[in-house]
Coordinates of C-alpha atoms in Angstrom, one line a residue:
Chain A
X28 CA 0.0 0.0 0.0
X29 CA 1.2 3.5 -0.7
X30 CA 1.3 6.0 2.1
X31 CA -0.4 8.6 0.0
X32 CA -3.4 10.5 1.3
X33 CA -6.6 10.3 -0.8
X34 CA -6.4 14.1 -1.7
X35 CA -2.9 13.8 -3.1
X36 CA -4.1 11.4 -5.7
X37 CA -7.2 13.5 -6.5
X38 CA -4.9 16.6 -6.9
X39 CA -2.7 14.7 -9.2
X40 CA -5.7 13.7 -11.4
X41 CA -7.3 17.2 -11.4
X42 CA -3.9 18.7 -12.4
X43 CA -3.9 16.6 -15.6
X44 CA -5.5 17.4 -19.0
X45 CA -8.8 15.6 -18.9
X46 CA -8.9 15.0 -15.2
X47 CA -10.1 18.4 -14.1
X48 CA -13.7 17.6 -13.3
X49 CA -13.4 14.3 -11.3
X50 CA -14.2 16.1 -8.0
X51 CA -17.7 17.1 -9.2
X52 CA -18.9 13.5 -8.9
X53 CA -21.7 12.9 -6.4
X54 CA -22.0 9.1 -7.1
X55 CA -25.5 9.1 -8.7
X56 CA -24.6 6.3 -11.0
X57 CA -25.9 7.8 -14.3
X58 CA -22.6 6.9 -15.9
X59 CA -22.9 3.2 -15.0
X60 CA -26.5 3.0 -16.0
X61 CA -25.8 4.4 -19.5
X62 CA -22.6 2.6 -20.1
X63 CA -22.7 -0.2 -22.8
X64 CA -19.7 -1.9 -21.2
X65 CA -21.1 -2.0 -17.7
X66 CA -24.3 -3.5 -19.1
X67 CA -22.2 -6.3 -20.7
X68 CA -19.7 -7.2 -18.0
X69 CA -19.3 -6.9 -14.2
X70 CA -15.6 -6.2 -14.8
X71 CA -16.3 -2.5 -15.4
X72 CA -18.3 0.2 -13.6
X73 CA -17.4 3.9 -14.2
X74 CA -19.1 5.1 -11.0
X75 CA -17.0 2.7 -8.9
X76 CA -13.9 3.7 -10.8
X77 CA -14.4 7.3 -10.0
X78 CA -15.1 6.6 -6.4
X79 CA -12.0 4.4 -6.0
X80 CA -9.9 7.2 -7.5
X81 CA -11.4 9.8 -5.1
X82 CA -10.7 7.5 -2.2
X83 CA -7.0 7.5 -3.2
X84 CA -6.9 3.9 -4.2
X85 CA -4.0 4.6 -6.5
X86 CA -2.7 1.1 -7.1
X87 CA -6.2 -0.4 -7.7
X88 CA -7.0 2.3 -10.2
X89 CA -3.7 2.6 -12.1
X90 CA -2.4 -1.0 -12.0
X91 CA -5.7 -2.9 -12.7
X92 CA -7.4 -3.5 -16.0
X93 CA -10.6 -1.5 -15.3
X94 CA -9.5 1.7 -16.8
X95 CA -8.7 -0.1 -20.1
X96 CA -12.3 -1.3 -20.4
X97 CA -13.9 2.1 -21.3
X98 CA -15.0 2.1 -24.9
X99 CA -14.7 5.9 -25.1
X100 CA -18.4 6.2 -26.3
X101 CA -19.0 9.3 -24.2
X102 CA -22.5 8.3 -23.1
X103 CA -21.5 8.9 -19.5
X104 CA -20.0 12.2 -20.1
X105 CA -22.9 13.3 -22.2
X106 CA -25.4 12.5 -19.5
X107 CA -23.6 13.3 -16.3
X108 CA -25.8 15.7 -14.3
X109 CA -22.7 17.1 -12.5
X110 CA -20.7 17.6 -15.8
X111 CA -18.0 15.2 -14.8
X112 CA -16.1 14.6 -18.0
X113 CA -16.0 10.9 -17.2
X114 CA -14.5 9.6 -20.5
X115 CA -11.8 12.4 -20.4
X116 CA -11.1 11.6 -16.7
X117 CA -10.5 8.0 -17.8
X118 CA -8.1 9.2 -20.5
X119 CA -6.2 11.1 -17.8
X120 CA -6.0 8.0 -15.6
X121 CA -4.8 6.0 -18.6
X122 CA -2.1 8.6 -19.3
X123 CA -1.0 8.2 -15.7
X124 CA -1.1 4.4 -15.8
X125 CA 1.0 4.3 -18.9
X126 CA 3.7 6.5 -17.2
X127 CA 3.8 3.9 -14.4
X128 CA 4.3 1.1 -16.8
X129 CA 0.8 -0.3 -17.1
X130 CA 0.9 -0.5 -20.9
X131 CA -1.5 -3.1 -22.5
X132 CA 0.2 -4.8 -25.5
X133 CA -2.2 -3.4 -28.0
X134 CA -1.3 0.2 -27.0
X135 CA 2.4 -0.6 -27.5
X136 CA 1.4 -1.8 -31.0
X137 CA -0.4 1.5 -31.7
X138 CA 2.5 3.6 -30.5
X139 CA 5.0 1.5 -32.6
X140 CA 2.8 2.0 -35.7
X141 CA 2.6 5.7 -35.1
X142 CA 6.4 6.1 -34.5
X143 CA 7.4 4.1 -37.5
X144 CA 4.8 4.8 -40.2
X145 CA 2.9 7.8 -38.9
X146 CA -0.2 5.7 -39.2
X147 CA -2.0 3.2 -37.0
X148 CA -2.9 1.0 -40.0
X149 CA 0.1 0.7 -42.4
X150 CA -0.9 -0.1 -46.0
X151 CA -0.1 -3.5 -47.5
X152 CA 1.2 -4.3 -51.0
X153 CA -2.1 -6.0 -51.6
X154 CA -4.1 -2.8 -50.8
X155 CA -1.7 -0.7 -52.8
X156 CA -2.4 -2.9 -55.8
X157 CA -6.2 -2.8 -55.1
X158 CA -6.2 1.0 -54.9
X159 CA -4.6 1.1 -58.4
X160 CA -7.1 -1.3 -59.8
X161 CA -10.0 0.8 -58.4
X162 CA -8.4 4.0 -59.9
X163 CA -7.7 5.5 -56.4
X164 CA -4.7 7.8 -56.2
X165 CA -1.6 6.4 -54.5
X166 CA -1.7 7.1 -50.7
X167 CA 0.5 10.0 -49.9
X168 CA 3.1 9.1 -47.3
X169 CA 2.8 10.6 -43.8
X170 CA 5.5 13.1 -42.8
X171 CA 7.1 10.8 -40.2
X172 CA 10.1 13.1 -39.7
X173 CA 7.8 16.0 -38.5
X174 CA 5.8 13.6 -36.4
X175 CA 9.0 12.3 -34.7
X176 CA 10.0 15.8 -33.8
X177 CA 6.5 16.4 -32.2
X178 CA 6.7 13.1 -30.4
X179 CA 10.1 14.0 -29.0
X180 CA 8.9 17.5 -27.9
X181 CA 6.0 16.1 -26.0
X182 CA 8.1 13.2 -24.5
X183 CA 5.8 10.6 -26.1
X184 CA 8.8 8.5 -27.3
X185 CA 10.2 8.4 -23.8
X186 CA 6.9 7.6 -22.2
X187 CA 6.4 4.6 -24.4
X188 CA 9.9 3.4 -25.2
X189 CA 11.9 3.6 -22.0
X190 CA 15.2 1.8 -22.2
X191 CA 15.2 -1.7 -20.6
X192 CA 16.2 -1.5 -16.9
X193 CA 15.7 2.3 -16.7
X194 CA 13.8 3.5 -13.6
X195 CA 10.2 4.6 -14.4
Chain B
X28 CA -17.2 24.3 -56.9
X29 CA -16.4 24.0 -53.2
X30 CA -13.0 22.5 -52.3
X31 CA -11.9 20.7 -49.2
X32 CA -8.8 19.1 -48.0
X33 CA -9.7 15.4 -47.8
X34 CA -8.4 13.9 -44.5
X35 CA -8.4 10.2 -45.1
X36 CA -6.9 9.0 -41.8
X37 CA -5.3 5.6 -41.4
X38 CA -8.0 2.9 -41.6
X39 CA -10.0 3.9 -44.7
X40 CA -7.2 4.1 -47.3
X41 CA -5.3 1.1 -45.9
X42 CA -8.2 -1.3 -45.1
X43 CA -11.5 0.0 -46.6
X44 CA -10.9 1.3 -50.1
X45 CA -14.6 0.6 -50.8
X46 CA -15.5 3.5 -48.5
X47 CA -12.9 5.9 -50.0
X48 CA -13.9 5.0 -53.6
X49 CA -17.6 5.5 -52.9
X50 CA -17.0 8.8 -51.1
X51 CA -14.7 10.2 -53.8
X52 CA -17.2 9.2 -56.6
X53 CA -20.3 10.6 -54.8
X54 CA -18.8 13.9 -53.5
X55 CA -17.1 14.7 -56.9
X56 CA -20.3 14.0 -58.7
X57 CA -22.1 16.4 -56.3
X58 CA -19.7 19.2 -57.1
X59 CA -17.2 18.9 -54.2
X60 CA -13.6 19.0 -55.1
X61 CA -11.3 16.9 -52.8
X62 CA -7.7 17.9 -52.4
X63 CA -5.3 15.3 -50.9
X64 CA -3.0 16.8 -48.3
X65 CA 0.7 16.2 -48.5
X66 CA 2.3 14.6 -45.4
X67 CA -0.9 14.1 -43.3
X68 CA -0.4 11.7 -40.5
X69 CA -2.7 9.7 -38.1
X70 CA -5.3 12.0 -36.5
X71 CA -4.4 10.8 -33.0
X72 CA -7.6 9.0 -32.1
X73 CA -8.6 7.4 -28.7
X74 CA -5.8 4.8 -28.6
X75 CA -3.2 7.7 -28.8
X76 CA -5.3 9.9 -26.5
X77 CA -5.1 7.1 -24.0
X78 CA -1.3 7.2 -24.1
X79 CA -1.0 11.0 -23.9
X80 CA -3.7 13.6 -24.4
X81 CA -1.2 16.5 -25.0
X82 CA 0.6 14.6 -27.7
X83 CA -2.8 13.8 -29.4
X84 CA -3.7 17.4 -29.5
X85 CA -0.3 18.3 -30.9
X86 CA -0.6 15.7 -33.7
X87 CA -4.2 16.7 -34.6
X88 CA -3.1 20.4 -34.6
X89 CA -0.2 19.5 -36.9
X90 CA -2.6 18.1 -39.4
X91 CA -4.9 21.1 -39.1
X92 CA -1.9 23.3 -39.8
X93 CA -1.4 21.5 -43.2
X94 CA -5.0 22.5 -44.1
X95 CA -4.4 26.0 -42.9
X96 CA -1.3 26.3 -45.1
X97 CA -3.3 24.9 -48.1
X98 CA -6.0 27.5 -47.3
X99 CA -8.7 24.8 -47.2
X100 CA -11.2 23.5 -44.7
X101 CA -10.9 19.9 -43.8
X102 CA -13.4 17.2 -44.8
X103 CA -13.3 13.9 -43.0
X104 CA -14.9 10.6 -43.8
X105 CA -14.0 8.7 -40.6
X106 CA -15.9 9.8 -37.6
X107 CA -12.9 9.0 -35.5
X108 CA -10.8 11.6 -37.4
X109 CA -13.8 14.0 -37.2
X110 CA -13.8 13.7 -33.5
X111 CA -10.0 14.0 -32.9
X112 CA -9.6 16.9 -35.3
X113 CA -12.7 18.8 -34.2
X114 CA -11.9 18.5 -30.5
X115 CA -8.4 19.8 -31.1
X116 CA -9.6 22.6 -33.4
X117 CA -12.2 23.8 -31.0
X118 CA -10.1 23.5 -27.8
X119 CA -7.2 25.3 -29.4
X120 CA -9.3 28.0 -30.9
X121 CA -11.1 28.6 -27.6
X122 CA -8.4 28.1 -25.0
X123 CA -5.4 30.5 -25.5
X124 CA -3.3 28.9 -22.8
X125 CA -3.6 25.5 -24.3
X126 CA -3.0 26.9 -27.8
X127 CA 0.2 28.5 -26.7
X128 CA 1.4 25.3 -25.1
X129 CA 0.7 23.2 -28.2
X130 CA 2.2 25.8 -30.5
X131 CA 5.4 25.7 -28.5
X132 CA 5.5 22.0 -29.3
X133 CA 4.6 22.5 -33.0
X134 CA 7.3 25.2 -33.4
X135 CA 9.9 22.4 -33.3
X136 CA 8.4 21.1 -36.5
X137 CA 8.1 24.6 -38.0
X138 CA 4.3 24.8 -37.6
X139 CA 1.9 27.2 -35.9
X140 CA -1.8 26.5 -35.3
X141 CA -3.6 29.7 -36.3
X142 CA -7.2 28.6 -35.9
X143 CA -8.4 29.8 -39.3
X144 CA -10.1 26.6 -40.6
X145 CA -13.1 24.4 -40.0
X146 CA -13.2 20.6 -39.7
X147 CA -16.3 19.1 -41.3
X148 CA -17.7 15.6 -41.5
X149 CA -18.9 14.8 -45.1
X150 CA -22.5 14.7 -43.9
X151 CA -22.2 18.3 -42.9
X152 CA -20.8 19.1 -46.4
X153 CA -23.8 17.3 -47.9
X154 CA -26.2 19.3 -45.7
X155 CA -24.4 22.7 -45.9
X156 CA -22.7 22.8 -49.3
X157 CA -24.7 20.4 -51.5
X158 CA -28.0 20.9 -49.7
X159 CA -30.9 18.5 -49.3
X160 CA -32.8 19.8 -52.2
X161 CA -29.9 19.7 -54.6
X162 CA -29.1 16.2 -53.4
X163 CA -32.7 15.1 -54.0
X164 CA -32.5 16.4 -57.6
X165 CA -29.4 14.2 -58.1
X166 CA -31.1 11.0 -57.0
X167 CA -31.7 9.0 -60.2
X168 CA -32.1 5.7 -58.6
X169 CA -34.2 6.0 -55.4
X170 CA -33.5 3.3 -52.8
X171 CA -37.0 1.9 -53.0
X172 CA -38.0 2.1 -49.4
X173 CA -35.0 0.1 -48.3
X174 CA -35.2 -0.4 -44.5
X175 CA -32.0 1.2 -43.2
X176 CA -30.8 1.0 -39.6
X177 CA -28.8 4.3 -39.4
X178 CA -25.8 3.9 -37.1
X179 CA -23.7 7.1 -37.0
X180 CA -21.2 5.7 -34.4
X181 CA -20.4 7.5 -31.2
X182 CA -17.8 10.1 -32.4
X183 CA -20.0 11.9 -34.8
X184 CA -22.2 13.0 -31.9
X185 CA -20.3 12.8 -28.7
X186 CA -18.9 14.7 -26.9
X187 CA -21.6 17.1 -28.2
X188 CA -20.2 20.0 -26.2
X189 CA -17.2 20.1 -28.6
X190 CA -18.4 18.3 -31.7
X191 CA -21.7 20.3 -32.1
X192 CA -22.8 18.1 -34.9
X193 CA -26.5 17.4 -34.1
X194 CA -28.7 16.9 -31.0
X195 CA -26.9 14.1 -29.2
X196 CA -30.1 12.5 -27.9
X197 CA -32.4 13.0 -30.9
X198 CA -30.1 13.4 -33.9
X199 CA -31.9 13.9 -37.3
X200 CA -29.2 14.8 -39.8
X201 CA -28.1 11.2 -40.7
X202 CA -31.7 10.0 -40.9
X203 CA -32.6 12.9 -43.1
X204 CA -29.8 12.2 -45.5
X205 CA -30.8 8.5 -45.7
X206 CA -34.5 9.4 -46.4
X207 CA -33.5 11.9 -49.2
X208 CA -32.2 8.9 -51.1
X209 CA -35.6 7.2 -51.0
X210 CA -34.8 4.8 -48.2
X211 CA -36.5 4.5 -44.8
X212 CA -34.5 5.2 -41.7
X213 CA -36.1 2.8 -39.3
X214 CA -36.2 3.0 -35.5
X215 CA -34.5 0.3 -33.6
X216 CA -33.6 -0.4 -30.0
X217 CA -30.5 1.3 -28.6
X218 CA -29.8 3.0 -31.9
X219 CA -27.3 5.5 -30.5
X220 CA -25.4 3.0 -28.4
X221 CA -21.8 2.2 -29.1
X222 CA -20.6 -0.8 -31.3
X223 CA -17.9 -1.7 -28.8
X224 CA -15.2 -1.4 -31.5
X225 CA -12.6 0.4 -29.5
X226 CA -12.4 -2.6 -27.1
X227 CA -11.2 -4.8 -30.0
X228 CA -7.7 -5.9 -29.3
X229 CA -8.0 -5.5 -25.5
X230 CA -11.2 -7.2 -24.5
X231 CA -12.4 -9.0 -27.7
X232 CA -15.2 -10.9 -25.8
X233 CA -16.8 -7.7 -24.5
X234 CA -16.4 -5.9 -27.8
X235 CA -18.1 -8.8 -29.6
X236 CA -21.0 -9.0 -27.1
X237 CA -21.7 -5.3 -27.6
X238 CA -21.5 -5.6 -31.4
X239 CA -23.9 -8.6 -31.3
X240 CA -26.5 -6.5 -29.4
X241 CA -26.3 -3.9 -32.2
X242 CA -26.8 -6.6 -34.9
X243 CA -29.6 -8.3 -33.1
X244 CA -31.5 -5.0 -32.4
X245 CA -31.3 -3.9 -36.1
X246 CA -32.2 -7.4 -37.3
X247 CA -35.2 -7.6 -35.0
X248 CA -36.4 -4.2 -36.2
X249 CA -36.5 -5.5 -39.8
X250 CA -33.5 -3.8 -41.2
X251 CA -32.3 -4.6 -44.7
X252 CA -28.9 -3.2 -43.8
X253 CA -27.1 -1.2 -41.2
X254 CA -25.6 2.0 -42.6
X255 CA -22.3 3.2 -41.1
X256 CA -20.0 6.3 -41.3
X257 CA -17.1 5.0 -39.2
X258 CA -14.6 2.4 -40.5
X259 CA -14.4 0.9 -37.0
X260 CA -18.2 0.5 -36.7
X261 CA -18.1 -1.1 -40.2
X262 CA -15.3 -3.6 -39.2
X263 CA -16.9 -4.4 -35.9
X264 CA -20.3 -5.2 -37.4
X265 CA -19.3 -6.7 -40.8
X266 CA -16.3 -8.9 -39.8
X267 CA -18.0 -9.1 -36.4
X268 CA -20.8 -11.2 -37.9
X269 CA -18.2 -13.8 -38.9
X270 CA -17.0 -13.9 -35.3
X271 CA -20.6 -14.0 -34.0
X272 CA -21.1 -17.0 -36.2
X273 CA -18.2 -18.9 -34.7
X274 CA -18.6 -17.7 -31.1
X275 CA -22.4 -17.6 -30.6
X276 CA -23.4 -20.0 -33.4
X277 CA -25.8 -17.4 -34.8
X278 CA -26.1 -16.2 -38.4
X279 CA -27.7 -12.9 -39.3
X280 CA -26.3 -12.1 -42.7
X281 CA -27.2 -8.4 -42.2
X282 CA -25.3 -6.3 -44.8
X283 CA -23.3 -3.4 -43.4
X284 CA -23.1 -0.6 -45.9
X285 CA -21.2 2.7 -45.6
X286 CA -23.6 5.6 -46.3
X287 CA -21.2 6.8 -49.0
X288 CA -22.0 3.6 -50.9
X289 CA -25.8 4.0 -50.6
X290 CA -25.3 7.6 -51.7
X291 CA -23.3 6.6 -54.7
X292 CA -25.8 3.9 -55.8
X293 CA -28.7 6.4 -55.5
X294 CA -27.0 9.1 -57.6
X295 CA -26.2 6.7 -60.5
X296 CA -22.9 5.1 -59.7
X297 CA -23.1 1.5 -60.9
X298 CA -22.4 -1.3 -58.4
X299 CA -19.6 -2.5 -60.5
X300 CA -17.8 0.8 -60.2
X301 CA -17.8 0.4 -56.4
X302 CA -15.6 -2.1 -54.5
X303 CA -18.5 -4.1 -53.0
X304 CA -16.3 -7.3 -52.8
X305 CA -14.7 -5.7 -49.7
X306 CA -17.8 -6.6 -47.7
X307 CA -17.6 -9.8 -45.7
X308 CA -21.4 -9.9 -45.5
X309 CA -22.5 -9.8 -49.1
X310 CA -24.7 -6.9 -50.1
X311 CA -26.6 -8.7 -52.9
X312 CA -29.9 -8.7 -51.1
X313 CA -29.7 -4.9 -50.8
X314 CA -28.9 -4.5 -54.5
X315 CA -31.8 -6.7 -55.4
X316 CA -34.2 -4.7 -53.3
X317 CA -33.0 -1.4 -54.8
X318 CA -33.5 -3.0 -58.3

């Protein structure tokens, strides 16, 4: 268990882009009742996730898999009577989790695709051929060099590709 | 002729050329000129936002800068690109502090976000630039009361505070554009609910269960097809039906058709000019009904 007080974790969340509104929550449960994922599985409940975060349960929130089960559909955010930006709060929590090494494999794939091709779905030789057959213009290459400069300036490359053995 | 910078994104050109082909044919035929931007990258959608929101804003802003330099507004096909770019465009136009922060990052790549351009989804271009009346006049092959389950996907509508596309609880734009083509936009249970697509690759079982709900609800309402705007919704529901067949032992054979394809067919593009073989669930039943 961490020695941290609940409010320390809350302050950390509200100071991040996307996390600003978490303290408005009064636990009405509108988010959970409108959530397509919560209706499908007991593994996910946005109301509980917000409560755990506000109680300072840092490890449970950032090291578990709950935060990765949001489908980013924004139903919760749209309907929250307290204007908690629930989906954005979850992005903020994910951003924090990634920095602490909780990186699901699929997100590492996304980041690798972005860094190397400038796209999340690189084009195959088959599709290039198909495009020509259909009379579609060749796909213009992404400016990967400019993108790499931006990713270095925001620290994205370091967040995702820490050297083996380096401290977090 | 109205010109737009066509922002293709990643998935459509590399995985769903049938969408791009139909959209290019239909929009050009309706008098919209599409200019391909040089050097455009990924829009930084939810998977990248999940890693770092600030980086995502910077990447989206970089792409908007390309359109600003070309002096063109942006037209998107993918609702995911629409969401990422619109959110960045609005936030940076309306929040000076954030704009300065992002511009500091962009300056390393020789760019500056000025906030002079609009990001539009192609449905908005159809409504605002082409117009419903002009579109109606161009329909040479009405869709013969085809029962269409309209599914816009989440990120055309939400978060509505920033996207400002349509009423998030009672949207009408997509339905209007379906009915102009001579089809019926039918009501069905949980029409506005997510397809689960963004959970693919992390929690495939949950994603498939949510997709199955969508298919079942449209099927039970008597849909001839589900019409989509987002490449992820398309993938989740089209390929998804193959997975539903193996996982749930259920077969629906409900065609999933991008709206751009329905639009093309109705304004006189021949089926053979489209890339309909890219559909896993064959669309022959729909073509028969249209006649």
